[in-house]
Coordinates of C-alpha atoms in Angstrom, one line a residue:
M17 CA 0.0 0.0 0.0
K18 CA 1.2 3.5 -0.7
P19 CA 1.8 5.8 2.2
E20 CA -0.7 8.5 2.8
P21 CA 0.3 11.9 1.5
E22 CA -0.3 13.4 5.0
D23 CA 2.8 11.5 6.4
E24 CA 5.3 13.4 4.2
P25 CA 4.9 16.8 5.8
T26 CA 5.1 15.1 9.2
Q27 CA 8.4 13.4 8.3
K28 CA 9.8 16.7 7.1
L29 CA 8.9 18.4 10.4
E30 CA 10.5 15.6 12.4
T31 CA 13.8 15.9 10.4
K32 CA 13.9 19.6 10.6
P33 CA 17.0 20.7 12.5
R34 CA 16.4 22.1 16.0
R35 CA 17.6 25.5 17.2
L36 CA 20.8 26.0 19.2
Y37 CA 19.0 27.0 22.4
Q38 CA 17.1 23.7 22.3
A39 CA 20.3 21.7 22.3
W40 CA 22.3 24.0 24.6
K41 CA 23.6 22.1 27.6
G42 CA 23.8 25.1 30.0
N43 CA 21.3 25.6 32.8
N44 CA 19.7 28.7 31.2
I45 CA 16.0 29.2 30.6
F46 CA 15.1 30.3 27.1
L47 CA 11.8 32.1 26.4
C48 CA 10.2 33.5 23.2
G49 CA 12.0 31.2 20.9
G50 CA 15.5 31.9 22.3
W51 CA 15.2 35.7 22.3
L52 CA 15.1 35.9 26.1
I53 CA 17.8 34.2 28.1
F54 CA 17.4 33.8 31.9
G55 CA 19.4 32.0 34.5
P56 CA 18.3 28.9 36.3
D57 CA 17.2 30.9 39.3
A58 CA 15.0 33.3 37.3
A59 CA 12.2 32.8 39.8
S60 CA 14.0 35.2 42.2
L61 CA 12.9 38.0 39.8
L62 CA 9.4 37.8 41.3
L63 CA 10.8 38.5 44.8
T64 CA 13.0 41.3 43.5
T65 CA 10.1 42.9 41.6
F66 CA 7.9 42.7 44.7
L67 CA 10.6 44.4 46.8
I68 CA 10.7 47.3 44.3
I69 CA 7.0 47.7 43.5
S70 CA 5.6 47.4 47.0
P71 CA 7.3 50.5 48.6
T72 CA 6.5 52.5 45.4
I73 CA 2.8 51.7 45.7
I74 CA 2.8 52.6 49.4
F75 CA 4.6 55.9 48.8
C76 CA 2.3 56.9 46.0
Y77 CA -0.8 56.1 48.1
Q78 CA 0.6 58.2 50.9
M79 CA 1.4 61.2 48.7
K80 CA -2.0 61.1 47.1
S81 CA -3.8 61.1 50.5
K82 CA -1.8 64.3 51.4
L83 CA -2.8 66.2 48.3
Y84 CA -6.1 67.2 49.8
Q85 CA -4.6 68.1 53.2
S86 CA -1.8 70.4 52.2
N87 CA -1.5 73.8 50.7
T88 CA -0.8 74.6 47.0
G89 CA 3.0 74.6 47.3
Q90 CA 3.0 71.2 49.1
Q91 CA 0.6 69.8 46.5
H92 CA 3.0 70.6 43.7
M93 CA 5.9 69.1 45.7
H94 CA 3.9 65.9 46.3
R95 CA 2.9 65.6 42.7
A96 CA 6.5 66.0 41.6
A97 CA 7.6 63.4 44.2
V98 CA 5.1 60.9 42.9
L99 CA 6.1 61.5 39.3
I100 CA 9.8 61.1 40.1
V101 CA 9.2 57.9 42.0
I102 CA 7.1 56.4 39.2
I103 CA 9.6 57.2 36.5
T104 CA 12.5 55.9 38.6
T105 CA 10.6 52.7 39.4
I106 CA 9.9 52.1 35.7
M107 CA 13.6 52.7 34.8
D108 CA 14.6 50.4 37.6
M109 CA 12.4 47.6 36.3
V110 CA 13.6 48.1 32.7
F111 CA 17.3 47.9 33.9
L112 CA 16.4 44.8 35.9
F113 CA 14.8 43.1 32.9
M114 CA 17.7 44.1 30.6
T115 CA 20.1 42.5 33.1
S116 CA 18.3 39.3 33.7
A117 CA 16.9 38.5 30.2
R118 CA 20.0 39.2 28.2
D119 CA 22.9 37.1 27.1
P120 CA 25.6 38.1 29.6
G121 CA 28.4 37.1 27.2
I122 CA 28.2 33.3 27.1
V123 CA 31.3 31.8 25.5
P124 CA 30.6 29.2 22.7
R125 CA 31.2 25.6 23.6
N126 CA 33.2 23.1 21.6
T127 CA 31.9 19.6 20.8
R128 CA 35.3 18.1 20.6
A129 CA 38.8 18.7 21.9
P130 CA 40.6 21.8 20.7
P131 CA 42.8 21.4 17.5
E132 CA 45.9 22.9 19.0
A133 CA 48.4 20.1 18.8
D134 CA 50.9 22.0 20.9
D135 CA 48.6 22.0 23.8
L136 CA 48.1 18.3 23.9
L137 CA 49.8 16.3 26.5
L138 CA 49.7 12.7 27.4
G139 CA 49.7 11.1 30.8
S140 CA 52.4 8.8 32.1
N141 CA 51.2 6.1 29.7
T142 CA 51.8 6.5 26.0
P143 CA 49.1 5.4 23.5
S144 CA 51.0 2.2 22.7
M145 CA 51.1 1.3 26.4
D146 CA 47.4 1.9 26.8
W147 CA 46.5 0.0 23.6
S148 CA 48.6 -3.0 24.7
G149 CA 46.5 -3.2 27.9
G150 CA 43.2 -3.0 25.9
R151 CA 42.5 0.6 27.1
T152 CA 41.7 3.7 25.2
P153 CA 44.4 6.4 25.5
R154 CA 43.5 9.0 28.1
M155 CA 44.5 12.5 26.8
R156 CA 45.2 15.4 29.0
F157 CA 45.5 19.1 28.1
R158 CA 47.5 21.8 29.7
R159 CA 45.4 23.3 32.4
T160 CA 46.7 26.8 31.7
K161 CA 48.5 28.6 28.9
D162 CA 50.0 32.1 28.8
V163 CA 48.7 34.9 26.6
I164 CA 50.0 38.5 26.4
V165 CA 47.5 41.2 27.3
N166 CA 48.8 44.9 27.2
G167 CA 52.3 43.7 27.8
F168 CA 51.4 41.5 30.7
T169 CA 51.5 37.7 30.8
V170 CA 48.0 36.4 31.7
K171 CA 47.2 32.7 32.3
V172 CA 44.0 31.4 30.7
K173 CA 42.6 28.1 31.9
F174 CA 41.2 25.1 29.9
C175 CA 37.5 24.5 30.7
E176 CA 36.8 20.8 30.8
T177 CA 33.1 21.5 30.4
C178 CA 33.2 23.8 27.4
L179 CA 36.3 22.1 25.9
R180 CA 38.2 25.3 25.2
Y181 CA 40.6 27.7 26.7
R182 CA 38.7 30.5 28.2
P183 CA 39.2 34.0 26.8
P184 CA 41.0 36.4 29.2
R185 CA 38.8 37.7 32.0
S186 CA 36.4 34.8 31.5
S187 CA 35.3 32.3 34.1
H188 CA 32.9 29.3 34.3
C189 CA 29.8 29.9 36.3
S190 CA 28.8 26.7 38.2
I191 CA 25.2 27.9 38.5
C192 CA 24.5 28.6 34.8
N193 CA 27.1 26.0 33.6
N194 CA 28.6 28.4 31.1
C195 CA 31.8 30.3 30.5
V196 CA 31.0 34.0 30.6
H197 CA 33.2 36.7 29.1
K198 CA 34.4 39.3 31.6
F199 CA 32.6 37.4 34.3
D200 CA 31.8 39.6 37.3
H201 CA 29.6 37.4 39.5
H202 CA 26.3 35.5 39.5
C203 CA 23.6 37.7 41.1
P204 CA 20.8 35.7 42.7
W205 CA 18.6 38.8 42.9
V206 CA 18.4 39.1 39.1
G207 CA 18.8 35.4 38.5
Q208 CA 21.6 35.8 35.9
C209 CA 25.3 36.0 35.5
I210 CA 26.8 39.4 35.3
G211 CA 29.3 39.7 32.4
L212 CA 30.4 41.8 29.5
R213 CA 27.0 42.3 27.8
N214 CA 24.8 43.1 30.9
Y215 CA 27.2 44.7 33.4
R216 CA 26.2 48.2 32.3
Y217 CA 22.5 47.5 32.9
F218 CA 23.3 45.8 36.2
F219 CA 25.1 48.8 37.5
L220 CA 22.3 51.1 36.4
F221 CA 19.8 48.9 38.1
V222 CA 21.8 49.0 41.4
A223 CA 22.3 52.7 41.1
T224 CA 18.7 53.4 40.3
S225 CA 17.6 51.3 43.3
T226 CA 19.9 53.3 45.5
F227 CA 18.5 56.6 44.3
L228 CA 14.9 55.3 44.8
C229 CA 15.7 54.2 48.4
I230 CA 17.3 57.5 49.3
F231 CA 14.5 59.6 47.6
V232 CA 11.7 57.6 49.4
F233 CA 13.6 57.8 52.7
V234 CA 14.0 61.6 52.5
F235 CA 10.3 62.3 51.6
A236 CA 9.1 59.9 54.4
W237 CA 11.0 61.9 56.9
L238 CA 9.6 65.1 55.4
S239 CA 6.1 63.8 56.0
V240 CA 6.9 63.1 59.6
Y241 CA 8.5 66.5 60.0
N242 CA 5.4 68.3 58.5
Q243 CA 3.2 66.3 60.9
M244 CA 5.3 67.6 63.8
V245 CA 5.2 71.2 62.6
D246 CA 1.5 71.4 61.6
N247 CA 0.1 69.7 64.7
G248 CA 2.9 70.3 67.3
D249 CA 3.3 66.6 67.9
S250 CA 6.3 65.0 69.3
M251 CA 8.4 62.8 67.0
W252 CA 7.1 59.5 68.4
L253 CA 3.5 60.7 68.1
A254 CA 4.1 61.9 64.6
L255 CA 5.6 58.5 63.6
R256 CA 2.5 56.8 65.0
K257 CA 0.2 59.0 62.9
E258 CA 2.5 58.6 59.8
A259 CA 2.5 54.8 59.9
Y260 CA 3.2 54.5 56.2
S261 CA 6.1 56.9 56.4
F262 CA 7.5 55.0 59.5
A263 CA 7.3 51.7 57.6
L264 CA 9.1 53.2 54.5
I265 CA 11.8 54.7 56.7
I266 CA 12.6 51.3 58.3
Y267 CA 12.5 49.5 54.9
T268 CA 14.6 52.0 53.0
S269 CA 17.1 52.4 55.8
I270 CA 17.8 48.6 55.6
V271 CA 17.8 48.2 51.8
V272 CA 20.0 51.2 51.2
W273 CA 22.9 49.6 52.9
F274 CA 22.9 46.7 50.4
V275 CA 22.2 48.5 47.2
G276 CA 24.2 51.6 48.3
G277 CA 27.1 49.5 49.2
L278 CA 27.0 47.7 45.9
T279 CA 26.9 51.0 44.1
V280 CA 29.9 52.4 45.8
F281 CA 31.8 49.1 45.4
H282 CA 31.1 48.9 41.7
L283 CA 32.1 52.5 41.2
Y284 CA 35.4 51.6 42.6
L285 CA 35.6 48.5 40.3
I286 CA 34.7 50.6 37.2
G287 CA 37.3 53.2 38.1
T288 CA 40.0 50.6 38.4
N289 CA 38.8 48.4 35.5
Q290 CA 38.2 45.3 37.6
T291 CA 35.5 42.8 38.0
T292 CA 34.3 41.4 41.3
Y293 CA 35.8 38.0 40.4
E294 CA 39.2 39.6 39.6
N295 CA 39.1 41.7 42.8
F296 CA 38.6 38.8 45.1
R297 CA 40.6 36.2 43.1
Y298 CA 43.7 38.1 41.7
H299 CA 43.7 41.2 44.1
Y300 CA 44.3 43.6 41.3
D301 CA 44.0 46.5 43.7
K302 CA 47.3 45.3 45.2
N303 CA 49.0 43.9 42.1
D304 CA 49.5 45.2 38.6
N305 CA 46.2 45.2 36.6
P306 CA 46.8 44.5 32.9
Y307 CA 43.5 46.0 32.0
R308 CA 43.7 49.3 33.9
K309 CA 43.5 52.6 32.0
T310 CA 42.9 56.1 33.0
L311 CA 39.9 56.9 35.1
A312 CA 38.0 58.5 32.2
E313 CA 38.8 55.6 29.8
N314 CA 37.7 53.1 32.4
F315 CA 34.3 54.7 32.8
A316 CA 33.9 55.3 29.1
E317 CA 34.6 51.6 28.5
V318 CA 31.6 50.6 30.6
F319 CA 29.1 53.3 29.7
F320 CA 30.0 54.8 26.3
T321 CA 31.2 51.9 24.3
K322 CA 29.1 49.8 22.0
I323 CA 28.1 46.5 23.6
P324 CA 29.5 43.7 21.5
P325 CA 27.1 41.2 19.8
P326 CA 26.5 37.8 21.4
M327 CA 29.0 35.1 20.6
N328 CA 26.2 32.6 20.2
N329 CA 23.3 32.8 17.9
F330 CA 20.8 30.7 20.0
R331 CA 18.2 30.9 17.3
S332 CA 20.4 29.4 14.6
R333 CA 19.8 25.9 13.3
V334 CA 22.0 23.0 14.3
G335 CA 22.3 19.8 12.3
E336 CA 21.4 16.4 13.6
G337 CA 25.0 15.3 13.7
A338 CA 25.8 18.2 16.1
L339 CA 22.9 17.1 18.3
E340 CA 24.0 13.5 18.4
A341 CA 27.6 14.6 19.3
G342 CA 26.2 16.9 21.9
F343 CA 28.1 19.1 24.2
Y344 CA 29.9 16.7 26.5
T345 CA 32.7 16.6 28.9
P346 CA 35.1 13.8 27.9
Y347 CA 37.7 12.2 30.1
I348 CA 40.4 14.8 30.0
G349 CA 42.3 13.2 32.9
L350 CA 43.1 14.7 36.3
D351 CA 39.8 15.8 37.8
V352 CA 37.4 13.6 35.9
T353 CA 38.9 10.2 36.8
T354 CA 36.6 8.1 39.0
P355 CA 38.1 6.7 42.2
R356 CA 38.1 3.1 40.8
E357 CA 40.0 4.3 37.7
K358 CA 42.5 6.2 39.9
I359 CA 43.2 2.9 41.8
D360 CA 43.7 1.1 38.5
L361 CA 46.0 3.8 37.2
D362 CA 48.1 3.6 40.4
R363 CA 48.4 -0.1 40.0
E364 CA 49.3 0.2 36.3
N365 CA 51.9 2.9 37.0
K366 CA 53.4 1.2 39.9
E367 CA 57.1 0.6 39.3
V368 CA 58.4 -3.0 39.3
L369 CA 62.1 -3.1 40.0
I370 CA 64.0 -6.3 39.4
G371 CA 67.7 -6.4 39.7
G372 CA 67.8 -2.6 40.1
M373 CA 66.1 -2.2 36.7
Q374 CA 62.6 -0.8 36.1
I375 CA 60.3 -3.0 34.1
P376 CA 58.1 -0.9 31.8
T377 CA 54.3 -1.1 32.3
V378 CA 53.8 -2.6 28.8
L379 CA 56.1 -5.5 29.7
Q380 CA 54.3 -6.1 33.0
N381 CA 51.1 -6.9 31.2
I382 CA 52.6 -9.5 28.8
D383 CA 51.8 -13.2 29.4
Y384 CA 55.3 -14.6 29.8
G385 CA 53.9 -18.1 30.1
S386 CA 53.4 -18.0 26.3
F387 CA 57.1 -17.6 25.7
E388 CA 59.3 -20.7 25.2
D389 CA 63.0 -20.1 26.0
S390 CA 65.6 -21.7 23.8
S391 CA 67.8 -24.4 25.2
E392 CA 70.6 -21.9 25.6
D393 CA 68.5 -19.5 27.6
K394 CA 67.2 -22.3 29.8
N395 CA 70.8 -23.4 30.6
I396 CA 71.7 -19.8 31.4
N397 CA 68.6 -19.3 33.6
Q398 CA 69.2 -22.6 35.5
G399 CA 72.9 -22.0 36.0
E400 CA 72.8 -18.4 37.1
K401 CA 69.3 -18.2 38.5
K402 CA 68.2 -15.1 36.7
V403 CA 64.8 -13.4 36.9
H404 CA 62.5 -14.3 34.0
F405 CA 61.3 -10.8 33.3
P406 CA 64.6 -9.3 32.2
S407 CA 65.4 -12.3 30.1
A408 CA 62.1 -12.1 28.2
W409 CA 62.6 -8.4 27.8
A410 CA 66.0 -8.8 26.3
Q411 CA 64.9 -11.8 24.3
G412 CA 62.6 -9.6 22.3
N413 CA 65.5 -7.5 21.1
E414 CA 68.2 -9.5 19.4
G415 CA 67.6 -13.2 20.1
G416 CA 69.2 -15.7 22.4
G417 CA 72.7 -14.3 22.5
T418 CA 71.5 -10.9 23.5
S419 CA 69.2 -12.5 26.0
A420 CA 72.0 -14.2 27.7
A421 CA 74.1 -11.1 27.9
A422 CA 71.3 -9.1 29.3
A423 CA 70.5 -11.8 31.8
T424 CA 74.2 -12.0 32.9
A425 CA 74.3 -8.3 33.4
C426 CA 71.2 -8.3 35.6
N427 CA 72.3 -10.6 38.5
I428 CA 69.8 -11.1 41.2
E429 CA 69.9 -8.5 43.9
T430 CA 66.1 -8.5 44.5
S431 CA 64.8 -7.5 47.9
E432 CA 61.8 -9.0 49.6
D433 CA 59.7 -6.0 48.7
D434 CA 60.4 -6.7 45.0
L435 CA 59.2 -10.3 45.4
N436 CA 56.1 -9.2 47.2
E437 CA 55.5 -6.7 44.5
I438 CA 55.8 -9.5 41.9
E439 CA 53.5 -11.7 43.8
S440 CA 51.0 -9.0 44.8
P441 CA 47.3 -9.2 43.6
N442 CA 47.9 -6.0 41.7
T443 CA 49.9 -7.8 39.0
T444 CA 47.1 -10.1 38.0
T445 CA 48.6 -10.8 34.6
T446 CA 51.7 -12.3 36.2
Q447 CA 49.5 -14.7 38.3
A448 CA 47.6 -15.7 35.2
S449 CA 50.9 -16.4 33.3
A450 CA 52.2 -18.4 36.3
E451 CA 49.1 -20.6 36.3
A452 CA 49.4 -21.2 32.6
N453 CA 53.1 -22.2 32.9
P454 CA 54.6 -23.5 36.2
E455 CA 58.1 -22.7 35.1
P456 CA 58.1 -19.1 36.3
L457 CA 56.9 -20.3 39.7
G458 CA 59.8 -22.6 40.0
Q459 CA 62.2 -19.8 39.2
I460 CA 60.6 -17.6 41.9
D461 CA 60.9 -20.4 44.4
K462 CA 64.6 -20.7 43.5
M463 CA 64.9 -16.9 44.0
E464 CA 63.4 -17.1 47.5
G465 CA 65.8 -19.9 48.4
T466 CA 68.7 -17.8 47.2
L467 CA 67.6 -14.9 49.4
E468 CA 67.2 -17.1 52.4
R469 CA 70.7 -18.4 52.0
K470 CA 72.1 -14.9 51.6
S471 CA 70.3 -13.7 54.7

């Protein structure tokens, strides 16, 4: 039977590539088809909005109630105060939205290891050693590399999550799971990272909040003062009559310490061209700052320069191959090795010394029971009681003559620790070879007898 024609459009829709924001492995929340980018804790915006809107509504209600109780001059002042507070609150909410719903400067991820061959390092095992043991080679990358910024040497780190070296002044946010360019901090009040592309709006949001707190605080005290002057009440009685003003005084006096302190601190950071992360991590206020310019240039860089476009086009289409590969964190060594694998690596890298010589890891994993010595080698081994490992090692080079010479040079001076190391459960391949061929066990027994006679 022929398929129904209605199935063809459905198949086309299913094979249509998805957008990048749908495949993004960060913890961001995307809305409006990827146009709006929030952090994972974007729900905190509701609390922040409530803390801004609530005192504004109370203040406007109080000023409106005083319009009919004051003279003409005070009425104009109250209307102006209400207008200023409303405009400031709207600006504050706009800056809050621009901070939280904007790409802060997310650095693109890589789907595979970086192509720089110079930055590739291998662990203590070479690929041939790993392959001989039936393991996939474990590659490691330099954790840092040096770049020159304004004549200063700056170290940039390799991000094992994003699979790339972070640009200067970038850091990986553990909350959003992204590397952010010119990372300042992750602000829980706006639910977003603060970086290169939203730092300007973050500072304007904090500064506007500070101005709003101070303005409401001053007018709340003016209302209390007018109550004292008009009715001749004491301050305590005036505060009781001006309950809304009293509540606003307490609220704004608490909040202003936080937003005001942030405003002053970030004014200092802007003037010295630092980020919060750099100030606490690198202490640029005490050390040389490679990014510092003149005071005017530092402020112009934040407020009067064009904000760069985002480095990721989250609305772009990605192919199915990219989706299958995904954005993953491979085993890059060091920090991503499981405890079981670390124990195995320690066992594999453990040095086996026989006769003062170190046996390579690749030779420790060989089944020596499968080797058959020639008659000449057997006579040499029986006459001089040599260890089987060096003989087999030398035998693989140039035949029996070389094997005999190498065995003669490696006379037994093995300690009890060496014997325990050979017989330990860690070298499981040696036990397996001994069970397959009893000849090595006989040699080890002879070695133990020799040690007992020497002792």
